[in-house]
Coordinates of C-alpha atoms in Angstrom, one line a residue:
M10 CA 119.3 96.9 98.7
T11 CA 122.5 95.0 98.5
K12 CA 122.9 94.7 102.3
I13 CA 119.3 93.3 102.6
F14 CA 120.2 90.2 100.3
E15 CA 123.6 89.8 102.0
A16 CA 121.6 89.5 105.2
L17 CA 119.3 87.1 103.8
Q18 CA 122.4 85.0 102.5
R19 CA 123.8 85.0 106.1
V20 CA 120.1 83.5 107.4
E21 CA 120.5 80.7 104.6
K22 CA 123.9 79.9 105.9
E23 CA 122.5 79.6 109.3
H24 CA 119.5 77.9 108.8
N25 CA 120.1 75.9 105.4
G26 CA 116.2 76.5 104.4
Y27 CA 116.0 79.6 102.4
D28 CA 117.6 80.3 99.0
S29 CA 118.0 84.1 98.8
D30 CA 118.8 84.0 95.0
S31 CA 115.5 82.1 94.3
M32 CA 113.2 85.0 93.8
Q33 CA 113.4 88.9 94.0
T34 CA 110.5 90.9 92.5
S35 CA 108.9 94.2 92.5
Y36 CA 105.3 95.6 92.2
G37 CA 105.4 96.7 88.5
H38 CA 108.9 95.6 87.9
M39 CA 109.7 92.1 88.4
S40 CA 113.0 90.4 88.5
N41 CA 114.2 87.1 89.1
V42 CA 117.8 86.7 90.3
A43 CA 118.1 83.2 89.2
G44 CA 117.0 84.3 85.7
S45 CA 116.5 87.5 84.0
V46 CA 112.7 88.4 84.0
I47 CA 112.1 92.2 83.8
C48 CA 108.6 93.5 83.2
N49 CA 107.4 97.3 83.2
S50 CA 104.5 98.5 85.3
E51 CA 102.2 97.5 82.6
G52 CA 103.3 93.9 82.8
L53 CA 102.0 93.4 86.3
S54 CA 99.8 90.5 85.2
N55 CA 102.7 88.9 83.5
S56 CA 104.7 89.2 86.8
M57 CA 102.1 87.5 88.8
V58 CA 101.8 84.8 86.2
N59 CA 105.7 84.4 86.6
L60 CA 105.3 84.3 90.4
Y61 CA 102.6 81.5 90.1
Q62 CA 105.1 79.6 87.8
Y63 CA 107.6 79.9 90.5
V64 CA 105.3 78.9 93.4
M65 CA 104.3 75.7 91.2
T66 CA 108.0 74.7 90.9
A67 CA 108.9 75.5 94.5
L68 CA 105.9 73.5 95.6
P69 CA 105.3 70.6 93.0
D70 CA 103.0 67.7 93.4
M71 CA 100.2 69.4 95.3
D72 CA 96.5 69.8 94.5
C73 CA 96.2 73.0 96.8
R74 CA 99.1 75.4 97.8
I75 CA 98.6 77.4 100.8
I76 CA 101.1 80.4 101.1
S77 CA 101.3 83.6 103.0
F78 CA 102.4 87.0 102.0
N79 CA 104.0 88.9 104.8
E80 CA 105.8 92.2 105.2
S81 CA 108.1 93.5 107.9
R82 CA 106.0 96.9 108.5
M83 CA 103.1 98.6 107.3
F84 CA 102.6 99.7 103.8
E85 CA 105.2 97.6 102.2
G86 CA 102.6 96.1 99.8
S87 CA 102.2 92.6 101.0
S88 CA 98.3 93.2 100.8
V89 CA 98.5 94.6 97.3
L90 CA 100.5 91.8 96.0
C91 CA 98.5 89.2 97.8
R92 CA 95.3 90.7 96.1
E93 CA 96.7 91.2 92.8
F94 CA 97.9 87.6 92.6
A95 CA 94.6 86.3 93.8
K96 CA 92.9 88.2 90.9
V97 CA 95.4 87.0 88.3
L98 CA 95.1 83.6 89.5
V99 CA 91.4 83.7 89.0
S100 CA 90.8 85.7 86.0
Q101 CA 93.8 84.4 83.7
L102 CA 94.6 81.1 85.1
G103 CA 91.3 79.9 86.0
K104 CA 91.8 78.8 89.7
K105 CA 89.6 78.7 92.4
V106 CA 91.2 80.9 95.1
L107 CA 90.4 81.6 98.9
V108 CA 92.2 84.6 100.4
L109 CA 92.2 84.6 104.4
D110 CA 92.9 88.1 105.5
F111 CA 94.8 88.1 108.6
S112 CA 96.2 91.5 108.3
E113 CA 94.1 93.1 111.0
H114 CA 94.5 96.7 109.1
N115 CA 92.0 98.6 106.9
Y116 CA 94.2 98.4 103.9
G117 CA 94.1 94.6 103.8
T118 CA 92.2 92.4 101.2
A119 CA 88.8 92.2 103.2
S120 CA 88.6 95.9 103.5
Y121 CA 89.4 96.4 99.7
F122 CA 86.4 94.2 99.0
N123 CA 84.4 95.9 101.9
I124 CA 84.2 92.8 104.0
H125 CA 84.0 93.3 107.8
R126 CA 82.9 90.2 109.2
N127 CA 85.4 87.9 111.1
G128 CA 85.1 84.2 109.9
A129 CA 87.9 82.3 111.2
T130 CA 85.9 81.1 114.3
S131 CA 84.4 77.8 115.5
Q132 CA 82.8 76.2 118.7
D133 CA 86.2 74.9 119.3
D134 CA 88.8 77.6 119.4
D135 CA 92.0 75.3 120.0
A136 CA 91.1 73.7 116.4
P137 CA 89.1 76.5 114.6
M138 CA 87.3 75.8 111.6
L139 CA 86.4 78.5 108.9
N140 CA 82.9 79.7 109.2
S141 CA 81.3 79.2 105.7
D142 CA 78.8 82.0 106.2
A143 CA 81.9 84.7 106.6
V144 CA 83.5 83.4 103.3
H145 CA 82.5 86.0 100.8
Q146 CA 82.4 85.1 96.9
I147 CA 83.5 88.1 94.9
E148 CA 80.9 88.8 92.5
S149 CA 80.4 85.7 90.3
S150 CA 84.0 84.8 90.1
T151 CA 86.1 81.9 91.8
L152 CA 87.4 84.3 94.3
Y153 CA 86.6 84.0 97.8
V154 CA 87.6 86.3 100.7
C155 CA 87.1 85.7 104.4
R156 CA 88.4 88.1 107.2
A157 CA 90.3 86.3 110.1
R158 CA 92.1 86.5 113.3
V159 CA 95.0 84.5 114.7
N160 CA 94.7 82.4 117.6
R161 CA 98.5 81.9 118.6
D162 CA 97.5 78.8 120.7
A163 CA 95.4 77.1 118.1
D164 CA 96.0 74.2 116.0
Y165 CA 95.1 75.2 112.3
K166 CA 96.3 71.9 110.5
P167 CA 92.7 70.6 110.7
M168 CA 91.2 73.6 109.1
F169 CA 93.7 74.0 106.2
E170 CA 93.6 70.3 105.4
A171 CA 89.6 70.5 104.9
L172 CA 90.1 73.7 103.0
R173 CA 92.6 72.1 100.6
N174 CA 89.8 69.9 99.3
D175 CA 87.9 73.0 98.2
Y176 CA 90.6 75.5 96.6
D177 CA 93.3 75.2 94.1
M178 CA 95.2 78.1 96.1
I179 CA 94.8 79.6 99.6
L180 CA 96.5 82.7 100.2
L181 CA 97.1 84.4 103.8
D182 CA 97.2 88.3 103.9
M183 CA 99.5 88.7 107.0
P184 CA 99.9 91.6 109.5
P185 CA 103.6 93.1 109.7
V186 CA 106.0 90.9 111.5
V187 CA 107.4 93.8 113.6
I188 CA 104.0 94.9 114.8
N189 CA 102.3 91.3 115.2
P190 CA 105.1 88.9 115.6
S191 CA 102.9 86.2 117.3
S192 CA 101.0 86.0 114.2
L193 CA 103.5 84.1 112.6
V194 CA 102.6 80.9 114.5
I195 CA 100.4 80.0 111.7
T196 CA 103.1 79.7 109.2
K197 CA 104.0 76.3 110.4
F198 CA 100.9 75.0 109.0
L199 CA 101.5 76.5 105.6
D200 CA 103.5 75.2 102.5
G201 CA 105.4 78.4 102.2
S202 CA 105.8 82.1 102.8
I203 CA 106.9 85.0 100.8
L204 CA 108.2 88.1 102.3
V205 CA 107.8 91.6 100.8
V206 CA 110.4 94.1 101.2
E207 CA 110.0 97.7 100.3
S208 CA 113.0 99.0 98.0
E209 CA 115.0 101.9 99.5
K210 CA 112.8 101.8 102.4
T211 CA 113.2 98.8 104.6
R212 CA 116.5 98.6 106.4
W213 CA 118.4 95.3 105.9
Q214 CA 118.5 94.7 109.7
V215 CA 114.5 94.8 109.8
A216 CA 114.4 92.5 106.7
N217 CA 117.0 90.3 108.4
K218 CA 115.1 90.1 111.4
S219 CA 111.6 89.2 109.8
V220 CA 113.3 86.4 108.0
K221 CA 114.6 84.9 111.2
S222 CA 111.5 85.3 113.0
I223 CA 109.6 83.4 110.0
M224 CA 112.2 80.8 110.2
T225 CA 111.6 80.5 113.9
H226 CA 108.3 79.2 113.2
N227 CA 109.7 76.3 111.0
S228 CA 108.1 78.0 107.9
N229 CA 109.1 77.5 104.2
I230 CA 110.3 80.8 102.9
L231 CA 109.7 80.8 99.3
G232 CA 111.5 83.9 98.4
V233 CA 111.6 87.7 98.8
I234 CA 109.6 90.4 96.9
L235 CA 111.4 93.5 96.2
N236 CA 108.5 95.9 96.0
K237 CA 108.3 99.3 94.8
Q238 CA 111.6 99.3 92.9
Q239 CA 112.8 102.5 91.4
Y240 CA 114.9 102.3 88.3
H241 CA 117.3 105.3 88.0
I242 CA 118.5 104.6 84.7
P243 CA 116.4 104.1 81.5
Q244 CA 114.1 100.9 81.7
F245 CA 115.6 99.8 78.2
I246 CA 119.1 99.5 79.7
Y247 CA 117.6 97.2 82.4
N248 CA 115.9 94.9 79.9
H249 CA 119.4 94.4 78.3
I250 CA 121.1 93.6 81.7

């Protein structure tokens, strides 16, 4: 995994837009490279709260923040983390959250909540607006989910600006970069993107390429989540590092 972050540091030097030490987290075990936060698997909700605090610090002075969860390839966990982050925002922090599922696969946030209708359509495909009938409220909570599809030629700025008035946080569950790189065109309309990297699985070259692809679209990379991290020495030792 060291090579992944070495690659990210090289990208930082090339683009001067990403701080590779700013955030490194893992699903179940969250560690902030700039600090010393480590949580066990039972502390996932605390990890998501920490992630929220990080996002608030990285994106201050906004009433609504719009961020995407990206992964290089399938099953790295970006959809799971996006969903868990949304649930904690709603249940613990009292936020009103919209998840736009652009993932186009059957393990995304919309499929998890059994939502199948595509809602990101309008009469004007060049400047789409969200179809309110396709935005699903999850039970009686303040979590809303909509399945969507990226139109790479569309101007999404009017849609997102309109949505900012209705939600505290808007999360985009994105498809894998390697499979659908054209979907990244939407990231330029967002406040920031988070890249999910699967520990001991994702090759550093792939992660490096994904970061460069995201930056090509003028996206603000907030950080990297190191997911499914395995600890090969007792947890209590990590707690004291």
